Amino acid sequence: MRKINIGLLGLGTVGSGVTSILQKNSFDINTRTGADIKVKRALVQDLAKTRDLSKDILLSDKVSDILDDPEIDIVVEAMGGIEPARTYIITALNNGKNVVTANKDLLAAHGQELFEVAQKNKRDLYYEASVAGGIPIIAALRQSLTANRISSLIGIINGTTNYILSDMTDKGRDYNEVLRESQELGYAEADPTSDIEGLDAARKLAILSTIAFNTRVTIDDVFSEGISKVSKEDIKYADELNCVIKLLAIAKNQEDGIEVRVHPALLPKNHPLATVNGVYNAIYVVGDAVGETMFYGKGAGSLPTGSAVVSDIIQIARNLESKSVGLSDCDSYRNYPIKSSDDFTTGYYIRVKVKDEPRVFASLALFFAEAGISFASIIQKPRSNEKAEIVLVTHPCKESQLKQAVASLNSYSKLDKIYNVIRMETNGF
Ligand code: NAP
Ligand code: HSE
């Protein structure tokens, strides 16, 4: 049986999931691939750390022990961060190794460079674990759905924010209270900025839309807005409108280009994504031949993410066996234009507090009419001190039109406050 040696860069949450799956399921994995796949060595920062690890796996704090070892066939990068991970992957590929990475931060910023190095060296660079942990969405887009023209892809691809919004919805709690508790319980990181500000989801969306639309999309192309302004009152109004609020990662291929955006959005309760709660992830994909599909599962964690990494290792083992490594590039042959945020088309929810007196409603209607925007529904609640709280819901319009209406609102003397403006996902399914 052919021997395939793995060099692991990083032995934390993901790296230890990989070693444990390779050990636990070794019989099936080896039988399915016809190869004896073993982790030979793992790179760590701190050799003195106590680890629950098989004695067969050698540890090192010198990367050359892996990158320069001719017996290592596949390097798995599970360290995270941009550098030194980027340099290590490039060196591994230049040294003739195949690479698996879980690193969305790196791929969303430097994907093109890394794929070019892989192609130049005729080596595989696989990255299933970089998006949505255990959900096999990258394999689905690159293989199973490749007969289709993908028109839209909408994901809940950040577990932390989905947990927070689900808890606010279920228990009517405040954003800050839920965030604090989820940090104490370890669901949110001590510094949750990249999760709650939408950057983590934006990186994942850059990777997915690059594959779905055969167009290079980087993190800088993705519009992103986080969930910190969503209040329990917005969630209650959404419920009255028969919607839930989710942090959505949206990619759409339209006649005038592609839209790539991450933001909180009202989503009708009958949308398949509306029932995806807690730390779970899901990606809803629409293809011209297959129609609607949805992929659901755990978006993070040692074993779910390890499952994605090991499936990439297995695919490379099969490619080595069939002498077809280096054939699976991420081809950006379409190169569609990426739309600016002013051209995004979506519905909007606008919650305002205004003076409760005659003509105020007429003025609000006029601001939106002048911007060419039509209302889909309106809610008014009486408030104290002669003020009224009003929720305006628009039909889909361009973001530039909405900006014009909001500018008029902001200069209106009877306006007390704009509480929030949240996009509404009404089409695309
Ligand atoms: P982690 O638990 O912090 O583990 C990182 C590992 O890398 C540790 O073993 C650490 O060594 C080692 N390391 C870090 N920097 C190093 C350096 N400069 N030199 C040598 N070793 C270094 O991280 P993780 O959660 O497993 O995440 C790894 C990657 O997977 C990241 O790109 C992350 O975005 C991605 N990912 C994670 C998840 C998840 O659920 N955690 C899900 C999907 C994708 P020590 O052990 O000595 O500290
Ligand atoms: N921080 C991510 C999340 C997990 O909350 O979904 C790793 O991708």
Tab-separated table of C-alpha atoms and ligand atoms in Angstrom:
chain	number	residue	atom	x	y	z
A	1	MET	CA	0.000	0.000	0.000
A	2	ARG	CA	1.347	3.413	-0.993
A	3	LYS	CA	2.348	5.574	2.010
A	4	ILE	CA	1.181	9.214	2.100
A	5	ASN	CA	2.755	11.426	4.733
A	6	ILE	CA	1.104	14.559	6.034
A	7	GLY	CA	2.925	17.537	7.511
A	8	LEU	CA	0.610	19.583	9.725
A	9	LEU	CA	1.276	23.293	10.189
A	10	GLY	CA	-0.644	23.911	13.426
A	11	LEU	CA	-2.075	21.524	15.964
A	12	GLY	CA	-4.825	23.589	17.574
A	13	THR	CA	-8.606	23.177	17.175
A	14	VAL	CA	-8.489	22.202	13.490
A	15	GLY	CA	-5.124	20.370	13.472
A	16	SER	CA	-6.105	18.141	16.403
A	17	GLY	CA	-9.463	17.360	14.694
A	18	VAL	CA	-7.498	16.202	11.636
A	19	THR	CA	-5.215	13.880	13.628
A	20	SER	CA	-8.110	12.416	15.551
A	21	ILE	CA	-10.207	11.675	12.397
A	22	LEU	CA	-7.214	10.152	10.575
A	23	GLN	CA	-6.587	7.862	13.560
A	24	LYS	CA	-10.194	6.942	14.353
A	25	ASN	CA	-11.259	6.241	10.749
A	26	SER	CA	-7.916	4.985	9.444
A	27	PHE	CA	-9.210	1.610	8.235
A	28	ASP	CA	-11.971	3.137	6.078
A	29	ILE	CA	-9.816	6.025	4.854
A	30	ASN	CA	-6.956	3.733	3.871
A	31	THR	CA	-9.286	1.232	2.204
A	32	ARG	CA	-11.131	3.968	0.289
A	33	THR	CA	-7.928	5.533	-1.015
A	34	GLY	CA	-5.710	2.484	-1.281
A	35	ALA	CA	-3.075	4.464	0.595
A	36	ASP	CA	-1.701	4.450	4.111
A	37	ILE	CA	-2.242	8.094	5.172
A	38	LYS	CA	-0.402	9.241	8.305
A	39	VAL	CA	0.519	12.540	9.948
A	40	LYS	CA	4.307	12.383	10.131
A	41	ARG	CA	5.083	15.695	11.801
A	42	ALA	CA	3.260	18.737	13.181
A	43	LEU	CA	4.529	22.285	13.535
A	44	VAL	CA	3.588	24.116	16.742
A	45	GLN	CA	4.701	27.314	18.467
A	46	ASP	CA	5.021	25.936	21.946
A	47	LEU	CA	6.668	22.502	22.236
A	48	ALA	CA	6.121	22.478	25.996
A	49	LYS	CA	2.304	22.583	25.746
A	50	THR	CA	0.559	19.418	26.999
A	51	ARG	CA	-1.191	17.670	24.088
A	52	ASP	CA	-3.295	14.560	23.785
A	53	LEU	CA	-1.433	13.074	20.819
A	54	SER	CA	-0.352	9.718	19.399
A	55	LYS	CA	3.365	9.014	19.920
A	56	ASP	CA	3.785	8.373	16.158
A	57	ILE	CA	3.356	12.080	15.426
A	58	LEU	CA	6.565	14.057	15.730
A	59	LEU	CA	6.382	17.676	16.879
A	60	SER	CA	8.624	20.486	15.743
A	61	ASP	CA	8.861	24.246	16.078
A	62	LYS	CA	10.967	24.490	12.890
A	63	VAL	CA	8.921	24.721	9.707
A	64	SER	CA	11.837	23.428	7.580
A	65	ASP	CA	11.387	20.027	9.302
A	66	ILE	CA	8.151	19.767	7.298
A	67	LEU	CA	8.666	21.906	4.193
A	68	ASP	CA	12.096	20.386	3.399
A	69	ASP	CA	11.212	16.796	4.271
A	70	PRO	CA	11.097	14.848	0.963
A	71	GLU	CA	8.905	12.160	2.563
A	72	ILE	CA	6.031	14.619	3.162
A	73	ASP	CA	3.488	14.581	0.313
A	74	ILE	CA	0.742	16.849	1.661
A	75	VAL	CA	1.119	19.937	3.858
A	76	VAL	CA	-1.973	20.915	5.861
A	77	GLU	CA	-1.950	24.583	6.922
A	78	ALA	CA	-4.066	24.952	10.072
A	79	MET	CA	-2.213	27.820	11.743
A	80	GLY	CA	-4.327	30.801	10.658
A	81	GLY	CA	-3.334	34.414	9.920
A	82	ILE	CA	-1.689	35.842	6.817
A	83	GLU	CA	2.023	35.549	7.593
A	84	PRO	CA	3.909	33.286	7.972
A	85	ALA	CA	1.094	31.010	6.635
A	86	ARG	CA	1.286	32.584	3.137
A	87	THR	CA	5.053	32.104	2.859
A	88	TYR	CA	4.859	28.544	4.215
A	89	ILE	CA	2.177	27.547	1.658
A	90	ILE	CA	4.145	29.077	-1.227
A	91	THR	CA	7.322	27.301	-0.084
A	92	ALA	CA	5.468	23.995	0.293
A	93	LEU	CA	4.074	24.261	-3.257
A	94	ASN	CA	7.456	25.298	-4.676
A	95	ASN	CA	8.968	22.286	-2.885
A	96	GLY	CA	6.547	19.997	-4.733
A	97	LYS	CA	4.074	19.386	-1.895
A	98	ASN	CA	0.297	19.439	-2.271
A	99	VAL	CA	-1.457	21.732	0.190
A	100	VAL	CA	-4.713	21.767	2.145
A	101	THR	CA	-5.647	24.936	4.020
A	102	ALA	CA	-8.485	26.006	6.323
A	103	ASN	CA	-7.397	29.642	6.157
A	104	LYS	CA	-10.186	31.904	4.841
A	105	ASP	CA	-8.379	35.119	5.853
A	106	LEU	CA	-5.441	34.178	3.639
A	107	LEU	CA	-7.462	32.902	0.659
A	108	ALA	CA	-9.822	35.903	0.639
A	109	ALA	CA	-6.832	38.256	0.406
A	110	HIS	CA	-4.166	36.275	-1.499
A	111	GLY	CA	-6.081	33.432	-3.181
A	112	GLN	CA	-5.056	34.352	-6.722
A	113	GLU	CA	-1.344	34.381	-5.880
A	114	LEU	CA	-1.536	31.011	-4.110
A	115	PHE	CA	-3.523	29.320	-6.891
A	116	GLU	CA	-1.029	30.626	-9.459
A	117	VAL	CA	1.877	29.127	-7.482
A	118	ALA	CA	-0.013	25.818	-7.224
A	119	GLN	CA	-0.730	25.828	-10.963
A	120	LYS	CA	2.865	26.717	-11.850
A	121	ASN	CA	4.094	23.761	-9.784
A	122	LYS	CA	1.275	21.442	-10.981
A	123	ARG	CA	0.221	20.779	-7.405
A	124	ASP	CA	-3.162	20.669	-5.644
A	125	LEU	CA	-4.277	23.443	-3.294
A	126	TYR	CA	-7.546	22.436	-1.580
A	127	TYR	CA	-9.525	24.538	0.902
A	128	GLU	CA	-12.903	22.960	1.771
A	129	ALA	CA	-12.537	23.875	5.467
A	130	SER	CA	-12.095	27.582	4.756
A	131	VAL	CA	-15.860	28.123	4.382
A	132	ALA	CA	-18.624	26.807	6.643
A	133	GLY	CA	-16.520	24.188	8.487
A	134	GLY	CA	-17.940	20.732	7.855
A	135	ILE	CA	-20.408	21.678	5.093
A	136	PRO	CA	-19.069	20.411	1.739
A	137	ILE	CA	-20.038	23.567	-0.131
A	138	ILE	CA	-16.779	24.049	-2.036
A	139	ALA	CA	-16.812	20.507	-3.413
A	140	ALA	CA	-20.479	21.025	-4.311
A	141	LEU	CA	-19.718	24.218	-6.246
A	142	ARG	CA	-16.563	22.870	-7.888
A	143	GLN	CA	-17.933	19.455	-8.787
A	144	SER	CA	-21.559	18.554	-8.168
A	145	LEU	CA	-23.098	21.845	-9.390
A	146	THR	CA	-20.600	22.589	-12.107
A	147	ALA	CA	-23.170	21.940	-14.874
A	148	ASN	CA	-25.078	25.037	-13.743
A	149	ARG	CA	-24.941	28.768	-14.169
A	150	ILE	CA	-25.300	29.859	-10.534
A	151	SER	CA	-27.649	32.854	-10.280
A	152	SER	CA	-27.504	33.372	-6.518
A	153	LEU	CA	-25.925	32.077	-3.402
A	154	ILE	CA	-27.133	33.214	0.019
A	155	GLY	CA	-25.413	31.991	3.140
A	156	ILE	CA	-25.564	32.076	6.881
A	157	ILE	CA	-21.837	31.467	7.182
A	158	ASN	CA	-20.940	32.932	10.551
A	159	GLY	CA	-21.963	30.866	13.555
A	160	THR	CA	-21.233	33.524	16.183
A	161	THR	CA	-23.604	36.118	14.728
A	162	ASN	CA	-26.253	33.507	13.959
A	163	TYR	CA	-26.124	32.361	17.579
A	164	ILE	CA	-26.510	35.964	18.821
A	165	LEU	CA	-29.400	36.846	16.474
A	166	SER	CA	-31.171	33.510	17.159
A	167	ASP	CA	-30.946	34.069	20.915
A	168	MET	CA	-32.197	37.674	20.607
A	169	THR	CA	-35.126	36.368	18.528
A	170	ASP	CA	-36.027	33.414	20.763
A	171	LYS	CA	-35.662	35.168	24.110
A	172	GLY	CA	-36.312	38.833	23.247
A	173	ARG	CA	-32.929	39.787	24.698
A	174	ASP	CA	-30.606	42.731	23.981
A	175	TYR	CA	-27.631	42.437	21.647
A	176	ASN	CA	-25.047	43.416	24.315
A	177	GLU	CA	-26.446	40.968	26.886
A	178	VAL	CA	-26.339	38.033	24.439
A	179	LEU	CA	-22.862	38.946	23.160
A	180	ARG	CA	-21.491	39.073	26.743
A	181	GLU	CA	-23.041	35.722	27.591
A	182	SER	CA	-21.839	34.046	24.384
A	183	GLN	CA	-18.281	35.221	25.154
A	184	GLU	CA	-18.556	33.757	28.668
A	185	LEU	CA	-19.813	30.456	27.223
A	186	GLY	CA	-17.007	30.415	24.614
A	187	TYR	CA	-19.355	30.678	21.583
A	188	ALA	CA	-17.942	34.109	20.710
A	189	GLU	CA	-14.246	34.906	20.783
A	190	ALA	CA	-12.765	37.341	23.340
A	191	ASP	CA	-12.304	39.727	20.398
A	192	PRO	CA	-15.371	39.017	18.256
A	193	THR	CA	-14.871	42.037	15.947
A	194	SER	CA	-14.333	40.150	12.704
A	195	ASP	CA	-17.415	37.980	13.371
A	196	ILE	CA	-19.860	40.693	14.478
A	197	GLU	CA	-18.687	43.273	11.932
A	198	GLY	CA	-19.311	40.799	9.101
A	199	LEU	CA	-15.651	40.445	8.026
A	200	ASP	CA	-15.434	36.712	8.683
A	201	ALA	CA	-18.547	36.142	6.535
A	202	ALA	CA	-17.207	38.550	3.875
A	203	ARG	CA	-13.980	36.532	3.575
A	204	LYS	CA	-15.960	33.316	3.171
A	205	LEU	CA	-18.270	34.966	0.622
A	206	ALA	CA	-15.252	36.137	-1.423
A	207	ILE	CA	-14.103	32.500	-1.646
A	208	LEU	CA	-17.564	31.121	-2.528
A	209	SER	CA	-18.432	33.756	-5.127
A	210	THR	CA	-15.061	33.335	-6.840
A	211	ILE	CA	-15.951	29.691	-7.478
A	212	ALA	CA	-19.679	30.191	-8.133
A	213	PHE	CA	-19.182	32.943	-10.729
A	214	ASN	CA	-15.695	32.066	-12.086
A	215	THR	CA	-14.702	35.628	-11.255
A	216	ARG	CA	-11.900	36.581	-8.886
A	217	VAL	CA	-13.549	38.200	-5.838
A	218	THR	CA	-11.379	39.383	-2.951
A	219	ILE	CA	-12.308	40.611	0.502
A	220	ASP	CA	-11.947	44.222	-0.756
A	221	ASP	CA	-14.769	43.633	-3.278
A	222	VAL	CA	-17.300	42.513	-0.660
A	223	PHE	CA	-19.533	45.133	0.962
A	224	SER	CA	-19.910	44.310	4.647
A	225	GLU	CA	-21.933	45.611	7.553
A	226	GLY	CA	-22.207	43.926	10.962
A	227	ILE	CA	-25.010	43.191	13.412
A	228	SER	CA	-24.158	45.535	16.297
A	229	LYS	CA	-26.961	48.009	15.438
A	230	VAL	CA	-29.713	45.374	15.338
A	231	SER	CA	-31.957	45.822	18.404
A	232	LYS	CA	-34.557	43.606	20.015
A	233	GLU	CA	-37.178	46.159	18.818
A	234	ASP	CA	-36.093	45.623	15.172
A	235	ILE	CA	-36.425	41.874	15.695
A	236	LYS	CA	-39.956	42.351	17.087
A	237	TYR	CA	-40.996	44.485	14.118
A	238	ALA	CA	-39.475	41.908	11.762
A	239	ASP	CA	-41.667	39.295	13.445
A	240	GLU	CA	-44.766	41.486	12.817
A	241	LEU	CA	-43.710	41.594	9.174
A	242	ASN	CA	-43.468	37.781	9.168
A	243	CYS	CA	-39.677	37.931	8.890
A	244	VAL	CA	-36.575	37.074	10.913
A	245	ILE	CA	-33.321	39.053	10.957
A	246	LYS	CA	-30.179	37.160	9.882
A	247	LEU	CA	-26.645	38.139	8.941
A	248	LEU	CA	-26.713	37.132	5.278
A	249	ALA	CA	-23.826	36.687	2.871
A	250	ILE	CA	-25.385	37.358	-0.528
A	251	ALA	CA	-23.857	36.813	-3.962
A	252	LYS	CA	-25.979	37.391	-7.071
A	253	ASN	CA	-25.103	37.175	-10.711
A	254	GLN	CA	-27.138	39.791	-12.568
A	255	GLU	CA	-27.136	41.267	-16.068
A	256	ASP	CA	-25.102	44.308	-15.022
A	257	GLY	CA	-22.569	42.436	-12.882
A	258	ILE	CA	-22.289	40.575	-9.608
A	259	GLU	CA	-23.409	41.767	-6.186
A	260	VAL	CA	-21.398	40.555	-3.212
A	261	ARG	CA	-22.566	41.803	0.159
A	262	VAL	CA	-22.759	40.826	3.821
A	263	HIS	CA	-25.233	42.596	6.090
A	264	PRO	CA	-28.113	41.961	8.464
A	265	ALA	CA	-31.334	41.466	6.530
A	266	LEU	CA	-35.006	40.821	7.116
A	267	LEU	CA	-35.772	37.432	5.631
A	268	PRO	CA	-39.323	36.059	5.148
A	269	LYS	CA	-40.050	33.227	7.589
A	270	ASN	CA	-40.884	30.931	4.673
A	271	HIS	CA	-37.364	31.203	3.218
A	272	PRO	CA	-35.398	27.949	3.772
A	273	LEU	CA	-32.639	29.917	5.548
A	274	ALA	CA	-35.015	31.458	8.096
A	275	THR	CA	-35.055	28.328	10.252
A	276	VAL	CA	-31.254	27.988	10.424
A	277	ASN	CA	-30.556	28.856	14.044
A	278	GLY	CA	-27.837	28.877	16.693
A	279	VAL	CA	-24.261	28.220	15.595
A	280	TYR	CA	-25.392	26.285	12.526
A	281	ASN	CA	-24.477	27.453	9.020
A	282	ALA	CA	-26.312	26.978	5.732
A	283	ILE	CA	-25.818	27.992	2.128
A	284	TYR	CA	-28.737	28.307	-0.255
A	285	VAL	CA	-27.658	28.033	-3.892
A	286	VAL	CA	-29.781	28.540	-6.997
A	287	GLY	CA	-28.563	27.094	-10.295
A	288	ASP	CA	-30.259	27.360	-13.685
A	289	ALA	CA	-30.487	23.585	-14.087
A	290	VAL	CA	-30.756	22.263	-10.540
A	291	GLY	CA	-33.046	25.013	-9.163
A	292	GLU	CA	-32.938	25.618	-5.400
A	293	THR	CA	-30.537	23.679	-3.180
A	294	MET	CA	-29.483	24.129	0.431
A	295	PHE	CA	-26.452	22.859	2.340
A	296	TYR	CA	-26.677	22.785	6.148
A	297	GLY	CA	-24.388	21.814	9.007
A	298	LYS	CA	-21.822	22.824	11.591
A	299	GLY	CA	-19.745	25.772	10.437
A	300	ALA	CA	-16.894	25.379	12.925
A	301	GLY	CA	-15.385	23.124	15.575
A	302	SER	CA	-12.552	20.627	15.710
A	303	LEU	CA	-14.235	17.570	14.144
A	304	PRO	CA	-16.576	19.262	11.622
A	305	THR	CA	-13.690	21.374	10.296
A	306	GLY	CA	-11.345	18.366	10.518
A	307	SER	CA	-13.875	16.432	8.425
A	308	ALA	CA	-13.511	18.987	5.613
A	309	VAL	CA	-9.691	18.957	5.824
A	310	VAL	CA	-9.498	15.152	5.788
A	311	SER	CA	-11.857	14.937	2.808
A	312	ASP	CA	-9.437	17.227	0.931
A	313	ILE	CA	-6.514	14.991	1.978
A	314	ILE	CA	-8.420	11.971	0.659
A	315	GLN	CA	-9.123	13.722	-2.662
A	316	ILE	CA	-5.424	14.565	-3.044
A	317	ALA	CA	-4.499	10.952	-2.166
A	318	ARG	CA	-6.798	9.814	-4.988
A	319	ASN	CA	-5.276	12.404	-7.345
A	320	LEU	CA	-1.798	11.135	-6.439
A	321	GLU	CA	-2.927	7.585	-7.166
A	322	SER	CA	-4.454	8.548	-10.542
A	323	LYS	CA	-1.544	10.889	-11.335
A	324	SER	CA	-3.930	13.839	-11.725
A	325	VAL	CA	-2.639	16.281	-9.123
A	326	GLY	CA	-2.499	19.911	-10.182
A	327	LEU	CA	-5.415	19.694	-12.609
A	328	SER	CA	-8.029	21.296	-10.363
A	329	ASP	CA	-7.408	25.024	-10.543
A	330	CYS	CA	-9.832	27.763	-9.514
A	331	ASP	CA	-10.473	29.252	-12.923
A	332	SER	CA	-11.645	32.870	-13.097
A	333	TYR	CA	-12.384	32.861	-16.832
A	334	ARG	CA	-15.628	34.897	-16.593
A	335	ASN	CA	-14.296	38.008	-14.925
A	336	TYR	CA	-17.752	39.596	-14.429
A	337	PRO	CA	-17.788	43.230	-13.244
A	338	ILE	CA	-18.453	43.659	-9.518
A	339	LYS	CA	-21.239	46.141	-8.778
A	340	SER	CA	-20.759	49.124	-6.504
A	341	SER	CA	-22.983	49.286	-3.411
A	342	ASP	CA	-24.973	52.209	-4.912
A	343	ASP	CA	-26.276	49.783	-7.554
A	344	PHE	CA	-27.394	47.041	-5.135
A	345	THR	CA	-31.128	46.393	-5.454
A	346	THR	CA	-32.999	45.305	-2.344
A	347	GLY	CA	-35.972	46.117	-0.134
A	348	TYR	CA	-35.475	48.241	2.990
A	349	TYR	CA	-36.881	48.456	6.508
A	350	ILE	CA	-36.581	51.970	7.962
A	351	ARG	CA	-37.578	52.607	11.598
A	352	VAL	CA	-38.010	56.258	12.559
A	353	LYS	CA	-39.406	58.422	15.359
A	354	VAL	CA	-41.223	61.548	14.182
A	355	LYS	CA	-43.589	64.227	15.559
A	356	ASP	CA	-47.127	62.801	15.679
A	357	GLU	CA	-48.997	65.601	13.845
A	358	PRO	CA	-50.788	66.256	10.528
A	359	ARG	CA	-48.824	66.213	7.241
A	360	VAL	CA	-45.876	64.301	8.721
A	361	PHE	CA	-46.872	61.075	7.012
A	362	ALA	CA	-47.439	62.944	3.754
A	363	SER	CA	-43.913	64.387	3.967
A	364	LEU	CA	-42.381	60.966	4.611
A	365	ALA	CA	-44.257	59.590	1.608
A	366	LEU	CA	-43.021	62.510	-0.506
A	367	PHE	CA	-39.321	61.940	0.372
A	368	PHE	CA	-39.556	58.347	-0.806
A	369	ALA	CA	-41.721	59.176	-3.842
A	370	GLU	CA	-39.172	61.819	-4.954
A	371	ALA	CA	-36.486	59.109	-4.845
A	372	GLY	CA	-38.706	56.828	-6.954
A	373	ILE	CA	-39.294	54.362	-4.099
A	374	SER	CA	-42.574	52.579	-3.491
A	375	PHE	CA	-43.719	51.314	-0.051
A	376	ALA	CA	-44.555	47.644	0.512
A	377	SER	CA	-45.950	48.134	4.034
A	378	ILE	CA	-46.060	50.591	6.914
A	379	ILE	CA	-46.453	50.135	10.679
A	380	GLN	CA	-47.186	53.027	13.060
A	381	LYS	CA	-47.162	52.759	16.842
A	382	PRO	CA	-48.286	55.641	19.083
A	383	ARG	CA	-45.576	56.913	21.430
A	384	SER	CA	-45.533	59.307	24.353
A	385	ASN	CA	-44.692	63.063	24.131
A	386	GLU	CA	-46.570	63.480	20.838
A	387	LYS	CA	-44.065	61.332	18.982
A	388	ALA	CA	-44.827	58.365	16.766
A	389	GLU	CA	-42.652	55.401	15.861
A	390	ILE	CA	-43.019	54.402	12.222
A	391	VAL	CA	-41.624	51.473	10.284
A	392	LEU	CA	-41.496	51.925	6.523
A	393	VAL	CA	-40.890	48.891	4.338
A	394	THR	CA	-39.994	49.537	0.705
A	395	HIS	CA	-40.262	47.496	-2.431
A	396	PRO	CA	-36.835	46.713	-3.928
A	397	CYS	CA	-34.984	49.842	-5.045
A	398	LYS	CA	-31.386	50.840	-5.710
A	399	GLU	CA	-29.209	51.747	-2.737
A	400	SER	CA	-28.575	55.174	-4.341
A	401	GLN	CA	-32.352	55.843	-4.289
A	402	LEU	CA	-32.547	54.866	-0.626
A	403	LYS	CA	-29.630	57.197	0.194
A	404	GLN	CA	-31.509	60.084	-1.464
A	405	ALA	CA	-34.666	59.398	0.615
A	406	VAL	CA	-32.671	59.045	3.856
A	407	ALA	CA	-30.842	62.327	3.165
A	408	SER	CA	-34.233	64.085	2.834
A	409	LEU	CA	-35.427	62.396	6.043
A	410	ASN	CA	-32.319	63.516	7.907
A	411	SER	CA	-32.932	67.147	7.057
A	412	TYR	CA	-36.660	66.992	7.988
A	413	SER	CA	-37.529	69.239	10.952
A	414	LYS	CA	-40.205	66.818	12.292
A	415	LEU	CA	-37.761	63.893	12.470
A	416	ASP	CA	-36.695	62.919	15.971
A	417	LYS	CA	-34.531	59.910	15.132
A	418	ILE	CA	-33.749	57.240	12.531
A	419	TYR	CA	-33.364	54.130	14.682
A	420	ASN	CA	-32.221	51.788	11.967
A	421	VAL	CA	-32.170	51.025	8.255
A	422	ILE	CA	-31.966	47.294	7.483
A	423	ARG	CA	-32.016	45.649	4.078
A	424	MET	CA	-34.728	43.137	3.250
A	425	GLU	CA	-34.161	40.001	1.176
A	426	THR	CA	-37.430	39.593	-0.668
A	427	ASN	CA	-36.353	38.092	-3.973
A	428	GLY	CA	-33.848	35.470	-5.045
A	429	PHE	CA	-35.893	32.432	-4.110
B	1	NAP	P1	-5.763	27.476	16.878
B	1	NAP	O1	-6.600	26.570	17.704
B	1	NAP	O2	-5.378	28.792	17.433
B	1	NAP	O3	-4.451	26.666	16.464
B	1	NAP	C1	-3.380	27.248	15.784
B	1	NAP	C2	-2.209	26.264	15.773
B	1	NAP	O4	-1.190	26.806	14.973
B	1	NAP	C3	-1.609	25.985	17.137
B	1	NAP	O5	-1.231	24.645	17.238
B	1	NAP	C4	-0.371	26.892	17.170
B	1	NAP	O6	0.690	26.365	17.966
B	1	NAP	C5	0.027	26.885	15.719
B	1	NAP	N1	0.676	28.121	15.275
B	1	NAP	C6	0.114	29.343	15.141
B	1	NAP	N2	1.014	30.226	14.676
B	1	NAP	C7	2.167	29.539	14.509
B	1	NAP	C8	3.466	29.892	14.073
B	1	NAP	N3	3.773	31.132	13.699
B	1	NAP	N4	4.416	28.919	14.045
B	1	NAP	C9	4.126	27.657	14.426
B	1	NAP	N5	2.915	27.260	14.843
B	1	NAP	C10	1.954	28.193	14.889
B	1	NAP	O7	-6.473	27.792	15.481
B	1	NAP	P2	-7.676	26.965	14.795
B	1	NAP	O8	-8.969	27.372	15.422
B	1	NAP	O9	-7.320	25.533	14.727
B	1	NAP	O10	-7.695	27.631	13.330
B	1	NAP	C11	-6.719	27.300	12.358
B	1	NAP	C12	-7.186	27.786	10.985
B	1	NAP	O11	-8.412	27.148	10.646
B	1	NAP	C13	-7.478	29.274	10.895
B	1	NAP	O12	-7.116	29.728	9.605
B	1	NAP	C14	-8.996	29.356	11.070
B	1	NAP	O13	-9.567	30.500	10.463
B	1	NAP	C15	-9.414	28.104	10.340
B	1	NAP	N6	-10.718	27.581	10.753
B	1	NAP	C16	-10.958	27.318	12.052
B	1	NAP	C17	-12.189	26.788	12.417
B	1	NAP	C18	-12.482	26.437	13.853
B	1	NAP	O14	-13.583	25.919	14.110
B	1	NAP	N7	-11.582	26.685	14.793
B	1	NAP	C19	-13.178	26.566	11.442
B	1	NAP	C20	-12.878	26.827	10.093
B	1	NAP	C21	-11.639	27.337	9.750
B	1	NAP	P3	0.541	26.093	19.561
B	1	NAP	O15	-0.378	24.904	19.679
B	1	NAP	O16	1.902	25.802	20.027
B	1	NAP	O17	-0.062	27.353	20.126
B	2	HSE	N1	-15.690	32.459	13.820
B	2	HSE	C1	-16.357	31.634	12.854
B	2	HSE	C2	-17.859	31.650	13.112
B	2	HSE	C3	-15.894	30.178	12.910
B	2	HSE	O1	-18.347	32.192	14.115
B	2	HSE	O2	-18.577	31.104	12.270
B	2	HSE	C4	-14.696	29.892	12.053
B	2	HSE	O3	-14.938	30.141	10.695
